[in-house]
Amino acid sequence: MPVSDPTSGRTFIWIIAGLLFVSLMTGGACLVAYMVLPESETTSWIPTLGVTLVCLPWVFWLLTFIYRIFSRCFGCRFSIGGGAGAGAGNCAVNADVEVPPHAKGGGLNRASSVASHESEMALTKSMA
C-alpha cells in the first residue's frame, strides 16, 4: 500500500476552511443586500439564502461534533481518500487473533499487527 502524503490532510483542511469562509461571506452579503435593496417579490429568496449560507459553518461544526462523539463511543473512524484503510472504516475486528489481557484495557491492539503478513507481500511479489 503506498504511503499517503502527510500534507494532503492540511490541504483538505484549507479547502474546507476556504469554502466555509466563502459561504459565510456570501451569506452575509445576501443579508446586507436584503436590508439595502428595496422590497420586491424577486428578492424574497435572498434572506433565506443568506441565513442558510451563514448557518452552514454551524451545521458543519455540529456534524463534526456528532461524528467525533459517535466515533469515540463505537470505536469506529472512517477516512476519505487514503491514509489508514484507504477509504474503508477501521471498525473490523479480526476474530482469529487472540488479544493479550494487557491490550484489552484500552491500549493499542498490537495483536493484529503481529498476525498480519502485509510486510511480506512485497518480498513475496519480488521472489515470484
Coordinates of N, CA and C in Angstrom, one line a residue:
M1 N 0.8 -1.2 0.0 CA 0.0 0.0 0.0 C 0.9 1.2 0.0
P2 N 0.7 2.2 -0.9 CA 1.5 3.4 -1.0 C 1.3 4.3 0.2
V3 N 2.4 4.9 0.6 CA 2.3 5.8 1.8 C 1.6 7.1 1.3
S4 N 0.6 7.6 2.1 CA 0.0 8.8 1.7 C 0.8 10.0 2.0
D5 N 0.6 11.1 1.3 CA 1.3 12.3 1.5 C 0.8 13.0 2.8
P6 N 1.6 13.3 3.8 CA 1.1 13.9 5.0 C 0.6 15.3 4.9
T7 N 1.0 16.0 3.8 CA 0.5 17.4 3.6 C -0.9 17.4 2.9
S8 N -1.4 16.3 2.5 CA -2.7 16.3 1.8 C -3.8 16.6 2.8
G9 N -3.6 16.2 4.1 CA -4.6 16.5 5.1 C -4.7 18.0 5.4
R10 N -3.5 18.6 5.4 CA -3.5 20.1 5.6 C -4.2 20.8 4.4
T11 N -4.0 20.3 3.2 CA -4.6 20.9 2.0 C -6.1 20.8 2.1
F12 N -6.6 19.6 2.5 CA -8.0 19.4 2.7 C -8.6 20.3 3.7
I13 N -7.9 20.5 4.8 CA -8.4 21.4 5.8 C -8.5 22.8 5.3
W14 N -7.5 23.3 4.5 CA -7.6 24.6 4.0 C -8.7 24.8 3.0
I15 N -9.0 23.8 2.2 CA -10.1 23.8 1.2 C -11.4 23.9 1.9
I16 N -11.6 23.1 3.0 CA -12.8 23.2 3.7 C -13.0 24.5 4.4
A17 N -11.9 25.0 5.0 CA -12.0 26.3 5.7 C -12.3 27.4 4.7
G18 N -11.7 27.4 3.5 CA -12.0 28.4 2.5 C -13.4 28.3 2.0
L19 N -14.0 27.1 1.8 CA -15.4 27.0 1.4 C -16.3 27.5 2.5
L20 N -16.0 27.2 3.8 CA -16.8 27.8 4.9 C -16.7 29.3 5.0
F21 N -15.6 29.8 4.7 CA -15.4 31.3 4.8 C -16.2 31.9 3.6
V22 N -16.1 31.4 2.4 CA -16.8 31.9 1.3 C -18.3 31.8 1.5
S23 N -18.8 30.7 2.1 CA -20.2 30.6 2.5 C -20.6 31.7 3.5
L24 N -19.8 31.9 4.5 CA -20.1 32.9 5.5 C -20.2 34.3 4.9
M25 N -19.2 34.7 4.0 CA -19.2 36.0 3.4 C -20.3 36.2 2.4
T26 N -20.6 35.1 1.6 CA -21.7 35.2 0.7 C -23.1 35.3 1.4
G27 N -23.3 34.6 2.5 CA -24.5 34.7 3.3 C -24.6 36.1 3.9
G28 N -23.5 36.6 4.4 CA -23.6 38.0 5.0 C -23.9 39.0 3.9
A29 N -23.3 38.8 2.7 CA -23.6 39.7 1.6 C -25.1 39.6 1.2
C30 N -25.7 38.5 1.2 CA -27.1 38.3 0.9 C -27.9 39.0 1.9
L31 N -27.6 38.9 3.2 CA -28.4 39.5 4.2 C -28.2 41.1 4.2
V32 N -27.0 41.6 3.9 CA -26.9 43.0 3.7 C -27.6 43.5 2.5
A33 N -27.6 42.7 1.4 CA -28.4 43.1 0.2 C -29.9 43.1 0.5
Y34 N -30.3 42.2 1.3 CA -31.8 42.2 1.6 C -32.1 43.5 2.4
M35 N -31.2 43.9 3.3 CA -31.5 45.1 4.0 C -31.4 46.4 3.2
V36 N -30.5 46.4 2.2 CA -30.3 47.6 1.4 C -31.2 47.7 0.2
L37 N -31.5 46.6 -0.5 CA -32.3 46.6 -1.7 C -33.8 46.9 -1.3
P38 N -34.5 47.6 -2.2 CA -35.9 47.8 -1.9 C -36.7 46.4 -2.0
E39 N -37.8 46.4 -1.2 CA -38.5 45.1 -1.1 C -39.3 44.9 -2.3
S40 N -39.2 43.7 -2.9 CA -40.0 43.3 -4.0 C -40.1 41.8 -4.0
E41 N -40.9 41.2 -4.9 CA -41.1 39.8 -4.9 C -39.9 39.0 -5.4
T42 N -39.0 39.7 -6.2 CA -37.8 39.0 -6.7 C -36.7 38.8 -5.6
T43 N -36.8 39.6 -4.6 CA -35.8 39.5 -3.5 C -36.2 38.7 -2.3
S44 N -37.3 37.9 -2.4 CA -37.8 37.2 -1.3 C -37.0 36.0 -0.9
W45 N -36.2 35.5 -1.9 CA -35.3 34.3 -1.6 C -34.0 34.7 -1.0
I46 N -33.6 36.0 -1.0 CA -32.3 36.5 -0.6 C -32.1 36.2 0.9
P47 N -33.1 36.5 1.8 CA -32.8 36.3 3.3 C -32.8 34.8 3.6
T48 N -33.5 34.0 2.9 CA -33.4 32.5 3.1 C -32.1 32.0 2.7
L49 N -31.6 32.4 1.5 CA -30.2 32.0 1.1 C -29.2 32.5 2.1
G50 N -29.3 33.8 2.5 CA -28.3 34.4 3.4 C -28.3 33.6 4.7
V51 N -29.4 33.3 5.3 CA -29.4 32.6 6.6 C -28.8 31.2 6.4
T52 N -29.2 30.6 5.3 CA -28.7 29.2 5.0 C -27.2 29.2 4.9
L53 N -26.6 30.2 4.2 CA -25.2 30.2 4.0 C -24.5 30.6 5.2
V54 N -25.0 31.5 6.1 CA -24.4 31.9 7.3 C -24.4 30.7 8.3
C55 N -25.5 29.9 8.3 CA -25.6 28.8 9.2 C -24.8 27.5 8.8
L56 N -24.4 27.5 7.5 CA -23.6 26.3 7.0 C -22.4 26.0 7.8
P57 N -21.6 26.9 8.3 CA -20.4 26.5 9.1 C -20.9 25.9 10.5
W58 N -22.0 26.4 11.0 CA -22.5 25.9 12.3 C -23.0 24.4 12.0
V59 N -23.6 24.2 10.9 CA -24.1 22.8 10.6 C -22.9 21.9 10.5
F60 N -21.9 22.4 9.8 CA -20.6 21.6 9.6 C -20.0 21.3 10.9
W61 N -19.9 22.3 11.8 CA -19.3 22.1 13.1 C -20.2 21.0 13.9
L62 N -21.5 21.2 13.9 CA -22.4 20.3 14.6 C -22.2 18.8 14.1
L63 N -22.2 18.6 12.8 CA -22.0 17.3 12.2 C -20.6 16.7 12.6
T64 N -19.6 17.6 12.6 CA -18.3 17.1 13.0 C -18.2 16.7 14.5
F65 N -18.9 17.5 15.3 CA -19.0 17.2 16.7 C -19.7 15.9 17.0
I66 N -20.8 15.6 16.3 CA -21.6 14.4 16.4 C -20.8 13.2 15.9
Y67 N -20.0 13.4 14.8 CA -19.2 12.3 14.3 C -18.1 12.0 15.3
R68 N -17.5 13.0 15.9 CA -16.4 12.7 16.9 C -17.0 11.9 18.1
I69 N -18.2 12.3 18.6 CA -18.8 11.7 19.8 C -19.1 10.2 19.4
F70 N -19.7 10.0 18.3 CA -20.1 8.6 17.9 C -18.8 7.8 17.6
S71 N -17.8 8.3 17.0 CA -16.6 7.6 16.6 C -15.9 7.1 17.9
R72 N -15.9 8.0 18.9 CA -15.3 7.6 20.2 C -16.1 6.6 21.0
C73 N -17.4 6.7 20.9 CA -18.3 5.8 21.6 C -18.2 4.4 21.0
F74 N -18.2 4.3 19.7 CA -18.3 3.0 19.0 C -16.9 2.5 18.5
G75 N -15.9 3.3 18.7 CA -14.5 3.0 18.3 C -14.4 2.8 16.8
C76 N -15.1 3.6 16.0 CA -15.1 3.4 14.6 C -14.8 4.7 13.9
R77 N -13.8 4.8 13.0 CA -13.5 6.0 12.3 C -13.4 5.7 10.8
F78 N -13.8 6.6 10.0 CA -13.7 6.4 8.6 C -12.8 7.5 8.0
S79 N -12.0 7.1 7.0 CA -11.1 8.0 6.3 C -11.6 8.1 4.8
I80 N -11.3 9.3 4.3 CA -11.7 9.5 2.9 C -10.4 9.8 2.1
G81 N -10.3 9.1 1.0 CA -9.2 9.4 0.1 C -7.8 9.0 0.5
G82 N -7.7 7.9 1.2 CA -6.3 7.4 1.5 C -6.1 7.4 3.0
G83 N -4.8 7.2 3.4 CA -4.5 7.1 4.8 C -4.7 5.7 5.2
A84 N -5.0 5.6 6.5 CA -5.2 4.2 7.1 C -6.5 3.7 6.6
G85 N -6.5 2.6 5.9 CA -7.7 1.9 5.5 C -8.1 2.3 4.1
A86 N -7.6 3.3 3.5 CA -7.8 3.8 2.1 C -9.3 3.8 1.8
G87 N -10.1 4.6 2.7 CA -11.5 4.8 2.4 C -12.4 3.9 3.2
A88 N -11.9 2.8 3.7 CA -12.7 1.9 4.5 C -12.5 2.2 5.9
G89 N -13.6 1.9 6.7 CA -13.5 2.2 8.1 C -12.6 1.2 8.8
N90 N -12.1 1.6 9.9 CA -11.2 0.6 10.7 C -12.0 0.0 11.8
C91 N -13.2 -0.4 11.5 CA -14.1 -1.0 12.5 C -14.1 -2.5 12.6
A92 N -13.4 -3.1 11.6 CA -13.4 -4.5 11.5 C -12.6 -5.1 12.7
V93 N -13.1 -6.2 13.2 CA -12.4 -6.9 14.3 C -12.0 -8.3 13.8
N94 N -10.7 -8.6 13.9 CA -10.2 -9.9 13.5 C -10.5 -10.9 14.6
A95 N -11.4 -11.8 14.3 CA -11.8 -12.8 15.3 C -10.8 -13.9 15.5
D96 N -9.9 -14.1 14.5 CA -8.9 -15.2 14.6 C -7.7 -14.8 15.5
V97 N -7.5 -13.5 15.8 CA -6.4 -13.1 16.6 C -6.8 -13.0 18.0
E98 N -6.0 -13.6 18.9 CA -6.3 -13.6 20.3 C -5.6 -12.3 20.9
V99 N -6.3 -11.5 21.6 CA -5.8 -10.3 22.2 C -5.3 -10.6 23.6
P100 N -4.0 -10.2 23.8 CA -3.5 -10.4 25.2 C -4.2 -9.6 26.2
P101 N -4.2 -10.1 27.5 CA -5.0 -9.4 28.5 C -4.6 -8.0 28.8
H102 N -3.3 -7.7 28.6 CA -2.8 -6.3 28.9 C -3.2 -5.4 27.8
A103 N -3.6 -5.8 26.6 CA -4.0 -5.0 25.5 C -5.5 -4.7 25.5
K104 N -6.3 -5.4 26.3 CA -7.7 -5.2 26.4 C -8.1 -4.0 27.2
G105 N -7.2 -3.4 27.9 CA -7.6 -2.3 28.8 C -7.6 -1.0 28.1
G106 N -7.7 -0.8 26.9 CA -7.8 0.4 26.2 C -6.5 0.8 25.5
G107 N -5.5 0.0 25.6 CA -4.2 0.3 24.9 C -4.3 0.0 23.5
L108 N -3.2 0.1 22.8 CA -3.1 -0.3 21.4 C -3.2 -1.8 21.2
N109 N -3.9 -2.2 20.2 CA -4.1 -3.6 19.9 C -3.0 -4.0 18.9
R110 N -1.9 -4.5 19.5 CA -0.7 -4.9 18.7 C -0.9 -6.3 18.1
A111 N -1.9 -7.0 18.6 CA -2.0 -8.4 18.2 C -2.4 -8.5 16.7
S112 N -3.1 -7.5 16.2 CA -3.5 -7.6 14.8 C -2.2 -7.3 13.9
S113 N -1.3 -6.5 14.3 CA -0.1 -6.3 13.5 C 0.9 -7.5 13.6
V114 N 0.8 -8.3 14.7 CA 1.7 -9.5 14.8 C 1.2 -10.5 13.8
A115 N -0.1 -10.7 13.7 CA -0.6 -11.7 12.8 C -0.7 -11.3 11.3
S116 N -0.4 -10.0 11.1 CA -0.5 -9.5 9.7 C 0.7 -10.0 8.9
H117 N 0.5 -10.2 7.6 CA 1.6 -10.6 6.7 C 1.7 -9.6 5.6
E118 N 1.3 -8.3 5.8 CA 1.3 -7.3 4.8 C 2.8 -6.9 4.5
S119 N 3.7 -6.9 5.4 CA 5.1 -6.6 5.2 C 5.8 -7.6 4.3
E120 N 5.2 -8.8 4.3 CA 5.9 -9.9 3.5 C 5.3 -9.9 2.0
M121 N 4.3 -9.1 1.7 CA 3.7 -9.1 0.4 C 4.7 -8.6 -0.7
A122 N 5.5 -7.6 -0.4 CA 6.5 -7.1 -1.3 C 7.6 -8.1 -1.6
L123 N 8.0 -8.7 -0.5 CA 9.0 -9.8 -0.7 C 8.5 -10.9 -1.5
T124 N 7.3 -11.3 -1.3 CA 6.7 -12.5 -2.0 C 6.6 -12.1 -3.5
K125 N 6.2 -10.9 -3.8 CA 6.0 -10.5 -5.2 C 7.3 -10.4 -5.9
S126 N 8.4 -9.9 -5.2 CA 9.7 -9.8 -5.8 C 10.3 -11.2 -6.1
M127 N 10.0 -12.2 -5.3 CA 10.5 -13.5 -5.4 C 9.8 -14.3 -6.5
A128 N 8.6 -13.9 -6.9 CA 7.9 -14.7 -7.9 C 8.4 -14.5 -9.3

